[in-house]
Coordinates of C-alpha atoms and ligand atoms in Angstrom, one line a residue:
X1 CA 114.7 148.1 102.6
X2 CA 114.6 144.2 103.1
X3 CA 111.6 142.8 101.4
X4 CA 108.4 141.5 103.6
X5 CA 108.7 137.6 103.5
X6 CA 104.6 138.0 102.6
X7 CA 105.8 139.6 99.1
X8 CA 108.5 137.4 98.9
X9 CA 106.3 134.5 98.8
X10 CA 104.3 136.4 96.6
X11 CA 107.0 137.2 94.0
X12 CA 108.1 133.1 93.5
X13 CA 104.6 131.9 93.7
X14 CA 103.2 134.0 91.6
X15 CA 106.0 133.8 88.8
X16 CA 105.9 130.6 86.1
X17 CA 108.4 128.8 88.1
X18 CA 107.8 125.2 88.2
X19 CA 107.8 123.9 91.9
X20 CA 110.0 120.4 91.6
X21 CA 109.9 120.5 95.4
X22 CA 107.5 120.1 98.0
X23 CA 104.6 120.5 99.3
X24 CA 103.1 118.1 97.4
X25 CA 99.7 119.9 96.2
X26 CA 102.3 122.3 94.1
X27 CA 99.7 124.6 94.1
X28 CA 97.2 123.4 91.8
X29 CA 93.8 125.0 92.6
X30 CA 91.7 121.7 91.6
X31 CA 92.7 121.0 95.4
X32 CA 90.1 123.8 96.6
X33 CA 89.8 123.2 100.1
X34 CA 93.5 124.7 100.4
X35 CA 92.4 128.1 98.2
X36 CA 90.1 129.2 101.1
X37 CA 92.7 129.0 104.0
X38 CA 94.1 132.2 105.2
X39 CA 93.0 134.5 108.3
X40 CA 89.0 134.7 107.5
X41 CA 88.9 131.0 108.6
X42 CA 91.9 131.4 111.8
X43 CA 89.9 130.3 114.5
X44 CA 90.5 128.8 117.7
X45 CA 89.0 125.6 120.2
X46 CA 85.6 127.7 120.3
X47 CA 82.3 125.9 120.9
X48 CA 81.6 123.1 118.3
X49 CA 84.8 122.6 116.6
X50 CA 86.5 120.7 118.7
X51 CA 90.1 120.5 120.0
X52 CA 92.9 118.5 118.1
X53 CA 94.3 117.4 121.0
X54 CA 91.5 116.1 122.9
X55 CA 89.4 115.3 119.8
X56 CA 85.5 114.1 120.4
X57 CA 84.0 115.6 117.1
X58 CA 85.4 116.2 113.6
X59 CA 88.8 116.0 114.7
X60 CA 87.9 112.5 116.1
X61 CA 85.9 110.9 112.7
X62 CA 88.4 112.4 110.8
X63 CA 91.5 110.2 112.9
X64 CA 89.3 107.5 112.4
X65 CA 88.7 108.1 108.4
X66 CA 92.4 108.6 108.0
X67 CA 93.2 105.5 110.2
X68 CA 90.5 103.6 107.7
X69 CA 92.5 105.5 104.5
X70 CA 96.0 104.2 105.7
X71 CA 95.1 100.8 107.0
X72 CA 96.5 101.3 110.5
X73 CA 94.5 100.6 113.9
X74 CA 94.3 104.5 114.8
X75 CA 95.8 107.5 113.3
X76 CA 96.3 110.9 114.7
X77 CA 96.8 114.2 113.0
X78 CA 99.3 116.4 113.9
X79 CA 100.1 120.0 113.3
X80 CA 103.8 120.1 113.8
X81 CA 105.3 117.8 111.1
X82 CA 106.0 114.1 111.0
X83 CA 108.7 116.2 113.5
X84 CA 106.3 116.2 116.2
X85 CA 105.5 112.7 115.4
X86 CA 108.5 111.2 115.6
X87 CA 109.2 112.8 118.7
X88 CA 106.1 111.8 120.4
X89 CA 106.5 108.2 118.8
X90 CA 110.0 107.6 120.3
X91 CA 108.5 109.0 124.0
X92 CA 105.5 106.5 123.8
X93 CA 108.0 103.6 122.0
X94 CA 110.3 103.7 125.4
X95 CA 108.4 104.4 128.3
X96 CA 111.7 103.2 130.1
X97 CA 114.5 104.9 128.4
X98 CA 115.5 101.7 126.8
X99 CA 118.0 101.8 124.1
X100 CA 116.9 102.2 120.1
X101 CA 118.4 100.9 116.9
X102 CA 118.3 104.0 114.2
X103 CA 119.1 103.7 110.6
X104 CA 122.2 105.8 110.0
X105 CA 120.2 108.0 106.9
X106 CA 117.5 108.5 109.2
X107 CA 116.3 112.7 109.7
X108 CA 117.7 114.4 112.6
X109 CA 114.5 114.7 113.9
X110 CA 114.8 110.5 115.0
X111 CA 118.4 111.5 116.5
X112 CA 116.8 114.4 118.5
X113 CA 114.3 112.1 119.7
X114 CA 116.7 109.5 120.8
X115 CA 118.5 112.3 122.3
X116 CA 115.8 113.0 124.1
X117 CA 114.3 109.6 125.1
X118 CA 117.1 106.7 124.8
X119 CA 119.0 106.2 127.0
X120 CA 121.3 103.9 124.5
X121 CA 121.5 104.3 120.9
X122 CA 122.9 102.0 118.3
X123 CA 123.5 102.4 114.0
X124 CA 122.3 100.1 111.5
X125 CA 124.4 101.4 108.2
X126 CA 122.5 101.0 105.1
X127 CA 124.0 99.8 101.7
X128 CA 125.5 102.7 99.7
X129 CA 124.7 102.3 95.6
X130 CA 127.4 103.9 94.3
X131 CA 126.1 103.8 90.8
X132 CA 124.0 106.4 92.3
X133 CA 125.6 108.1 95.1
X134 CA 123.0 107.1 97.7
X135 CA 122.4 105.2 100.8
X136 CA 120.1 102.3 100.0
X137 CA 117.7 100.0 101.6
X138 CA 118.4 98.7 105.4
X139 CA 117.7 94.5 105.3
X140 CA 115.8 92.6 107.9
X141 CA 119.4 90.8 108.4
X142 CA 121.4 94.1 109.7
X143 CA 118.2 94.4 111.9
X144 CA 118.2 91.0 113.3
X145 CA 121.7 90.9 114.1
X146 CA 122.1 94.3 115.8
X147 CA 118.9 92.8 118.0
X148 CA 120.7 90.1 118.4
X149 CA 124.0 91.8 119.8
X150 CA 122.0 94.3 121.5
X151 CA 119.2 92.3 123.8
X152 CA 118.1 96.0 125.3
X153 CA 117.0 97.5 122.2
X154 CA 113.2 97.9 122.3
X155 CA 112.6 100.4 119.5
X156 CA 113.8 100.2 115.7
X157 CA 113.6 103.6 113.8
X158 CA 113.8 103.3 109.8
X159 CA 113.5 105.6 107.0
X160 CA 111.3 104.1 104.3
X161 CA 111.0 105.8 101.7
X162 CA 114.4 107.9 101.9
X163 CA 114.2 111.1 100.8
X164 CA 115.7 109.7 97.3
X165 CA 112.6 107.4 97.4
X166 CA 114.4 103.8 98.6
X167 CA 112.5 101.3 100.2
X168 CA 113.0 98.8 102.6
X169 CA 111.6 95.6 102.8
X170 CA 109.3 96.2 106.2
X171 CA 107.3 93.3 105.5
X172 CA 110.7 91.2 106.9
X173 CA 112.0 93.9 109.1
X174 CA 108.4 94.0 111.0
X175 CA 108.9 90.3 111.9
X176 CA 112.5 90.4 112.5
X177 CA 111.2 93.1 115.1
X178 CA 108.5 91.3 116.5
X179 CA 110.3 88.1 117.0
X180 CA 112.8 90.2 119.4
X181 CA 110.0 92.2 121.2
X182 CA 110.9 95.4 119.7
X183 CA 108.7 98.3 118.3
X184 CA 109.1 99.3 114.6
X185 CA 108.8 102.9 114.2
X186 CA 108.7 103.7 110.1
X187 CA 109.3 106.8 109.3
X188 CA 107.3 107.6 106.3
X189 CA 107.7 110.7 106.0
X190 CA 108.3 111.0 102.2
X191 CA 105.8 108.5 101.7
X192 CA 102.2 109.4 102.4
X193 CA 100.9 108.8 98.9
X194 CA 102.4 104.8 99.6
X195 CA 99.7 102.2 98.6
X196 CA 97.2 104.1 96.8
X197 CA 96.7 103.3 93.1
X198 CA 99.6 101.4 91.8
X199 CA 102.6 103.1 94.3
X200 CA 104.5 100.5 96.7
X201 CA 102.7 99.4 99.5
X202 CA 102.5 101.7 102.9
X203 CA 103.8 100.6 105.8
X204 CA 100.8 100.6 107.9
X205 CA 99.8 97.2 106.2
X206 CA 103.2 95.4 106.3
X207 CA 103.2 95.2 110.3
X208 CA 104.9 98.3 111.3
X209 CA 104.1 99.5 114.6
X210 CA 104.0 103.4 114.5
X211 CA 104.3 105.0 111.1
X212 CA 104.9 108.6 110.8
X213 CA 104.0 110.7 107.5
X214 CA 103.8 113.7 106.5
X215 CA 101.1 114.7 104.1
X216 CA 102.3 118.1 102.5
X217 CA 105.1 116.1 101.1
X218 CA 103.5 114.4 98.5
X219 CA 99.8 114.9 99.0
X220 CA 97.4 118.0 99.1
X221 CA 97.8 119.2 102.7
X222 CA 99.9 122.7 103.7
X223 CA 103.2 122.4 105.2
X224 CA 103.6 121.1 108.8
X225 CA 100.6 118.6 108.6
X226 CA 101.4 115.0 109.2
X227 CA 99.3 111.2 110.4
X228 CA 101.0 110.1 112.7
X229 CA 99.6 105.7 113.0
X230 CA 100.0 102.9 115.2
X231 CA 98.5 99.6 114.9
X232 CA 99.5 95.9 117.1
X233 CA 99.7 96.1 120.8
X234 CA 103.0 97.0 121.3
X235 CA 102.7 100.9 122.5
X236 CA 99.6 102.1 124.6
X237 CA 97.6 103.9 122.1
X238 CA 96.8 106.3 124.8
X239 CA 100.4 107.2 125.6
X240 CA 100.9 107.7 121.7
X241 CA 97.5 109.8 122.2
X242 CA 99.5 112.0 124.9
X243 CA 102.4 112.7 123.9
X244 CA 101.2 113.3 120.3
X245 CA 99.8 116.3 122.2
X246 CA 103.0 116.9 124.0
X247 CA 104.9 117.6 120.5
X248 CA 102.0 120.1 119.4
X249 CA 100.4 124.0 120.0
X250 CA 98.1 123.7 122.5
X251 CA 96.8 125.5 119.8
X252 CA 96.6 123.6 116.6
X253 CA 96.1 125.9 114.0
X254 CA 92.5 125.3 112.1
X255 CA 94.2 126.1 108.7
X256 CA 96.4 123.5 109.1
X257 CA 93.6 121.2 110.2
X258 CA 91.2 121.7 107.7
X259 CA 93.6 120.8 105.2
X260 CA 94.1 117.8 106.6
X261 CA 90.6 117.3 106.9
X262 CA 90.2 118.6 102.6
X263 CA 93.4 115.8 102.3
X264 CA 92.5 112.9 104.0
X265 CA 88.6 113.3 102.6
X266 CA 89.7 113.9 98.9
X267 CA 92.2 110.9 99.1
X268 CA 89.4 108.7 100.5
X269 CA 87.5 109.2 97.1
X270 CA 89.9 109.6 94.9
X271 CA 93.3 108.8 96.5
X272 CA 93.7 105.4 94.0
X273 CA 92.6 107.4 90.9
X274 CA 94.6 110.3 91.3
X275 CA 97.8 108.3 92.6
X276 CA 97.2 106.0 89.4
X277 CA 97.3 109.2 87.0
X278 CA 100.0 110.5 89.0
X279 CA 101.9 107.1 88.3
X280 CA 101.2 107.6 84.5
X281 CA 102.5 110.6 83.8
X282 CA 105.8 109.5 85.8
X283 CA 105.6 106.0 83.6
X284 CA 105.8 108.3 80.6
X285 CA 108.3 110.4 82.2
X286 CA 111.1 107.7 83.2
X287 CA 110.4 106.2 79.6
X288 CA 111.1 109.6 77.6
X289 CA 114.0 109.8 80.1
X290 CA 115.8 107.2 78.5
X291 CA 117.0 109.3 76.1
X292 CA 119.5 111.3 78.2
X293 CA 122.8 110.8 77.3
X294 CA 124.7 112.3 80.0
X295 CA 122.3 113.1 82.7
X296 CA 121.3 109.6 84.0
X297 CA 117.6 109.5 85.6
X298 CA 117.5 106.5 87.8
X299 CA 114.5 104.6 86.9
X300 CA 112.4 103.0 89.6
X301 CA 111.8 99.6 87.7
X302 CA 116.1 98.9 87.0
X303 CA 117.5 96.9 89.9
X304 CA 120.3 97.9 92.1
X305 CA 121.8 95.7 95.1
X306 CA 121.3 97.9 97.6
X307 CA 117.7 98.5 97.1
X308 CA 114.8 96.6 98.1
X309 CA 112.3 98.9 96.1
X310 CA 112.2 102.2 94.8
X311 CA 109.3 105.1 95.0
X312 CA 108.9 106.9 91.3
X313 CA 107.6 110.0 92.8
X314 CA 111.1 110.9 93.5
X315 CA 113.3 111.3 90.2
X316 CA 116.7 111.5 90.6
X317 CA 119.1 112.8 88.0
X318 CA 122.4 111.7 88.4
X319 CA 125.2 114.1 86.8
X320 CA 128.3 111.8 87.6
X321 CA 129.0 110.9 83.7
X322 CA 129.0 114.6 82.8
X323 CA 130.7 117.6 83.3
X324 CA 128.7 119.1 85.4
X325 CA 128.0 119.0 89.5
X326 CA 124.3 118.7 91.3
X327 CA 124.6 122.5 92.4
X328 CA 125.5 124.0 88.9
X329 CA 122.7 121.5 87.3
X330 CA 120.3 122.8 89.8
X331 CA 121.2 126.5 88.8
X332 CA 120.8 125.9 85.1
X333 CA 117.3 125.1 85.5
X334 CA 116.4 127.8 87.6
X335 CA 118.3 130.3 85.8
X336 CA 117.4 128.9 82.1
X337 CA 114.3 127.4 82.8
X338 CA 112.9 128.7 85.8
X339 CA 112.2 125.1 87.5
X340 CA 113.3 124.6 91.2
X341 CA 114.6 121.3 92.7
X342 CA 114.2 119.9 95.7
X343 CA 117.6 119.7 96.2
X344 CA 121.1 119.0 94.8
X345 CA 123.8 117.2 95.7
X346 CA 127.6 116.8 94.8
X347 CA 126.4 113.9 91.7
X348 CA 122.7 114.0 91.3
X349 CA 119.8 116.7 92.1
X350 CA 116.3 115.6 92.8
X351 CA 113.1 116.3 91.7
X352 CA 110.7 115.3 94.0
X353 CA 106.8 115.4 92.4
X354 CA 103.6 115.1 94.4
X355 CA 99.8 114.4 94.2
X356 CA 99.3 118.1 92.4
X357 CA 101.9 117.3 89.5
X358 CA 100.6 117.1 85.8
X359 CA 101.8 115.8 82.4
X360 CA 102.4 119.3 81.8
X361 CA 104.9 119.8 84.9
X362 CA 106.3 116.7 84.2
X363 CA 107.4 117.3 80.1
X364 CA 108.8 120.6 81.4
X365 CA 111.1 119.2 83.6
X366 CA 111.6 116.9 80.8
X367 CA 112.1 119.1 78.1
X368 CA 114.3 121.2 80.4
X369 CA 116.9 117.8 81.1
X370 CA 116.9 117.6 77.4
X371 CA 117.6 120.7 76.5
X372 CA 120.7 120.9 79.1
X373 CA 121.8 117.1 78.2
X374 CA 122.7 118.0 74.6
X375 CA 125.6 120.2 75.7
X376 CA 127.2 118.2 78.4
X377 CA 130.2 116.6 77.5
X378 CA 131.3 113.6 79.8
X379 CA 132.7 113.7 82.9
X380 CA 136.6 114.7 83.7
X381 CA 136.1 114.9 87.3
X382 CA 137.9 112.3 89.1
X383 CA 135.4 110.8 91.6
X384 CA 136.0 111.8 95.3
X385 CA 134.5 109.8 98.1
X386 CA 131.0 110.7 98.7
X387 CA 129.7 107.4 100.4
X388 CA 129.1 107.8 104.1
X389 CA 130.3 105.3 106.1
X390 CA 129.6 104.4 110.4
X391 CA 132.4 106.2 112.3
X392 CA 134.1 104.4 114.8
X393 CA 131.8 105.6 118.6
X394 CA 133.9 106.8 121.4
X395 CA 131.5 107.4 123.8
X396 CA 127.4 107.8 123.4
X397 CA 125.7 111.0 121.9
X398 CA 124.3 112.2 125.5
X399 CA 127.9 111.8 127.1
X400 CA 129.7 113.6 124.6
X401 CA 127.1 116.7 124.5
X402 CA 127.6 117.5 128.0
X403 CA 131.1 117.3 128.3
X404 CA 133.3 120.8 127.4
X405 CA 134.4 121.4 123.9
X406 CA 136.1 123.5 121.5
X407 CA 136.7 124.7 118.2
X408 CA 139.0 123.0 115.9
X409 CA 140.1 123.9 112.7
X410 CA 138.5 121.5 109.9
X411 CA 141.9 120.4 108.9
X412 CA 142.9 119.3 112.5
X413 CA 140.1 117.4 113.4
X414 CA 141.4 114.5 112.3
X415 CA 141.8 111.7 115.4
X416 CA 139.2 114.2 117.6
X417 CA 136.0 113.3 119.1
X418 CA 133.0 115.4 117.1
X419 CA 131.2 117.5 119.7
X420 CA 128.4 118.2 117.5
X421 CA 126.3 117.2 114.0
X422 CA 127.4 118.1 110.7
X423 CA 124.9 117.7 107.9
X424 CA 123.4 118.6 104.7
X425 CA 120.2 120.1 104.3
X426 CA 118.5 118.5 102.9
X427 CA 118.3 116.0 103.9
X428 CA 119.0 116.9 106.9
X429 CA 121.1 113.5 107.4
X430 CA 123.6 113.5 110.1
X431 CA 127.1 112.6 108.7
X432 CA 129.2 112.9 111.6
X433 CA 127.1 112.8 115.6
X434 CA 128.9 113.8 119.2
X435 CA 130.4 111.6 120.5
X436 CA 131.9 109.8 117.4
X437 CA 135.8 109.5 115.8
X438 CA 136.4 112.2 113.0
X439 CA 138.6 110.3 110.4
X440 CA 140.5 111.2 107.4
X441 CA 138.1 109.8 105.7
X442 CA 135.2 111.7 106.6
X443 CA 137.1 115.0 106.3
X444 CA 137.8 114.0 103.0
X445 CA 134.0 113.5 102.3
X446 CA 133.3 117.0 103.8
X447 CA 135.7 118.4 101.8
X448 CA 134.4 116.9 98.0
X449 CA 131.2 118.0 99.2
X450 CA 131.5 121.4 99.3
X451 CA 134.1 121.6 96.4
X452 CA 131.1 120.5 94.5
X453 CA 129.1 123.2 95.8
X454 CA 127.2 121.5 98.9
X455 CA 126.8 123.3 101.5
X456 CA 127.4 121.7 105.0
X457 CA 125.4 122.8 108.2
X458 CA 126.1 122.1 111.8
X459 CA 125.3 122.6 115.3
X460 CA 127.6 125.5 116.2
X461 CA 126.7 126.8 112.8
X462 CA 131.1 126.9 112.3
X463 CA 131.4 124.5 109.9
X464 CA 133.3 124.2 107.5
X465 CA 136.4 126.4 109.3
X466 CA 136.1 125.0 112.6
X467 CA 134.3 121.4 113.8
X468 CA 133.4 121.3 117.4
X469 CA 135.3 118.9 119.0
X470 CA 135.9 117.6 122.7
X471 CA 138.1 119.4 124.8
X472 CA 141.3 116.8 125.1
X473 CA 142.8 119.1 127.8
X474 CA 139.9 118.0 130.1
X475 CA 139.7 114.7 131.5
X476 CA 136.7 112.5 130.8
Ligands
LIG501 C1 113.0 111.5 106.3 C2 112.4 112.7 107.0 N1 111.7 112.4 108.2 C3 111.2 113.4 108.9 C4 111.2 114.7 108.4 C5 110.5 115.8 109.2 O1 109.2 116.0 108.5 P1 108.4 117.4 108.7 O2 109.0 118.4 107.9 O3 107.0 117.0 108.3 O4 108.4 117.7 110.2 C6 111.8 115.0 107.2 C7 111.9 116.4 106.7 O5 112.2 116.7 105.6 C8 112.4 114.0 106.5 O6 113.1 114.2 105.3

């Protein structure tokens, strides 16, 4: 019989595996308001605890302690993920439909909200490091000159950090936004723990408009919680208020409250502290690190032109001078050493650490790479083309979803216009969106990935046999 999910969970939580994933409170039970939550404390909006969505009590102070925590002008909880932010940020950002400007490496939850609530959308690309295989920081110069080009864009969506931790500068892109009239929306959702102790600043104080985070990424919250901020006088805080609730349960869970209330109170006392010791133990990590000789960890402090700053919680191992892929490295140390990843690609994997890490978690992972390092030999791959790169747009996203498609062999899609979005997950990164050219190129890209053992995801769920394209037999 297939096992219960419930002793499924059981069976990997319960084991010595070490969580290099999130949520960020990796289990540690030091965070003890989390222990507690399970169904003796599943309530509902009964008399004197309030209501998430019209807050007047606890939920109220504790938007306006989390608000004071972040540095922005008010802060709302939500329930549904820096998901249900986003969405309900984009809404409030174009009251009008206006068009948006959306970093190419943003989530596809900012392309389903521009889906949804733009009526034009336009791509800033971000630098590719190709000493690391990743999209970089987007510069407050590709923002000023697609507002520039674009006088109708009111709303500029950004990813910052990325999910590989790279940071743009939002300091510059804040005023480059300003100075047009447009809203900055920051999605930092890998970047709660941002400006406490010694970690990069948060967006909040560098003049971002809305700022979406999630807390069970890297801080001690359960899965699905999120702040979602707004600060300046761009956006009516009330419509933000509204459709925060839009993009929510009308019945917020209580767990999922309370351990945003155990999160946002803990990091209010100790959120510096804890983010400093955090920051040690990584310190000491990226230094030991050095001594990998084919597995490359990238360290935070090293400069690379395409990236305006880099967040250490994310440690990215880079396999592209050794003979092994991301997928097979990420197997080793689950099989051998019983550590999960976040995630792997075609030349790197990620480990991605949060508030709840230790020293301890961090020298197995170490002591793990070591271990593994000593037998690779160097690379005799020849290396494919894994940068992404802006397809060329043949008609917007909305008009290509609703017009008739079919399936089309991989191999023939060449020339085609993409019916639907392919991407990895994670990240969960659009590479290809309807409406745009498939080229050669891309196809290629596809195809390296998955020789390396990535598996690609789309919206009919047919890739990688078939990509679904526009019907050319019907006229647009
Ligand atoms: C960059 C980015 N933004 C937004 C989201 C959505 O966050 P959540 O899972 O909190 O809904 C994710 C999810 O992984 C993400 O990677």
């Amino acid at each position: 019989m297939e096992k219960r999910l419930v002793d499924m969970l059981r069976g990997y939580t319960c084991s010595d595996s070490l969580p290099m994933h999130m949520p960020g409170h990796k289990r540690n039970p030091k965070f003890d308001w989390l222990v507690p939550l399970g169904e003796a404390l599943d309530i509902t909006e009964i008399y004197g605890f309030d209501d998430l969505n019209d807050p007047e009590g606890i939920f109220q102070n504790l938007g306006l302690l989390a608000a004071d925590a972040c540095g922005s002008e008010l802060a709302i909880p939500m329930v549904n993920g820096s998901t249900g932010g986003i969405l309900a940020a984009v809404k409030a950002a174009l009251p009008h439909r206006e068009a948006m400007l959306i970093a190419r490496n943003c989530h596809k939850a900012v392309y389903n909200a521009g889906e949804l609530f733009a009526d034009d959308i336009e791509f800033a690309m971000p630098a590719f490091s190709d000493r690391w295989g990743i999209c970089g920081s987007i510069t407050p110069e590709q923002v000023k000159n697609a507002l520039e080009e674009h006088g109708d864009i009111k709303l500029v969506a950004i990813t910052s950090p990325t999910y590989e931790g790279i940071i743009s500068d939002i300091g510059a892109i804040s005023e480059v936004c300003h100075r047009y009239g447009a809203v900055l929306l920051v999605d930092q959702a890998h970047g709660a723990h941002l400006g406490f102790g010694g970690f990069p600043e948060r967006a909040t104080k560098l003049g971002a408009d809305i700022v979406v985070e999630s807390l069970h990424k890297t801080l001690p919250s359960l899965t699905q919680t999120a702040l979602l901020h707004l600060s300046g006088n761009l956006v009516d805080p009330s419509e933000l208020k509204r459709c925060a609730a839009i993009f929510q349960s009308s019945s917020p869970s209580y767990l999922l409250s309370a351990s945003v209330d155990g999160c946002v109170r803990f990091l209010t006392e100790h959120g510096d502290a804890e983010a400093d010791s955090w920051l040690k133990n990584l310190r000491d990590f990226y230094k030991a690190a050095e001594s990998l000789t084919r597995l490359k960890v990238m360290n935070p402090e090293e400069p690379d032109a395409a990236f305006f700053k880099h967040d250490p919680s994310k440690i990215l191992i880079s396999c592209a001078d050794a003979d092994i892929s991301g997928p097979e490295l990420m197997e080793r140390l689950r099989d051998e050493f019983k550590i999960e990843l976040e995630m792997a690609s075609a030349e790197y994997v990620l480990a991605m650490t949060g508030m709840g890490d230790t020293k301890e978690s961090l020298r197995r992972l170490f002591t793990a790479l070591t271990s593994i390092d000593r037998g690779l030999k160097p690379s005799s791959r020849v290396r494919g083309v894994f940068s992404l790169c802006l397809p060329e747009r043949d008609m917007p996203i909305n008009e290509a979803l609703i017009k008739d498609k079919i399936d089309v062999p991989m191999s023939a899609a060449a020339g085609r216009t993409a019916g639907e979005y392919v991407w990895t997950y994670p990240p969960g990164i659009p590479m290809i969106v309807p409406g745009e050219k498939v080229d050669e190129r891309m196809l290629q890209l596809f195809s390296n990935l998955r020789c390396d053992g990535v598996i690609l995801r789309s919206t009919s769920g047919k890739v990688p046999q078939f990509l679904r394209c526009l019907d050319n037999s019907k006229s647009f």
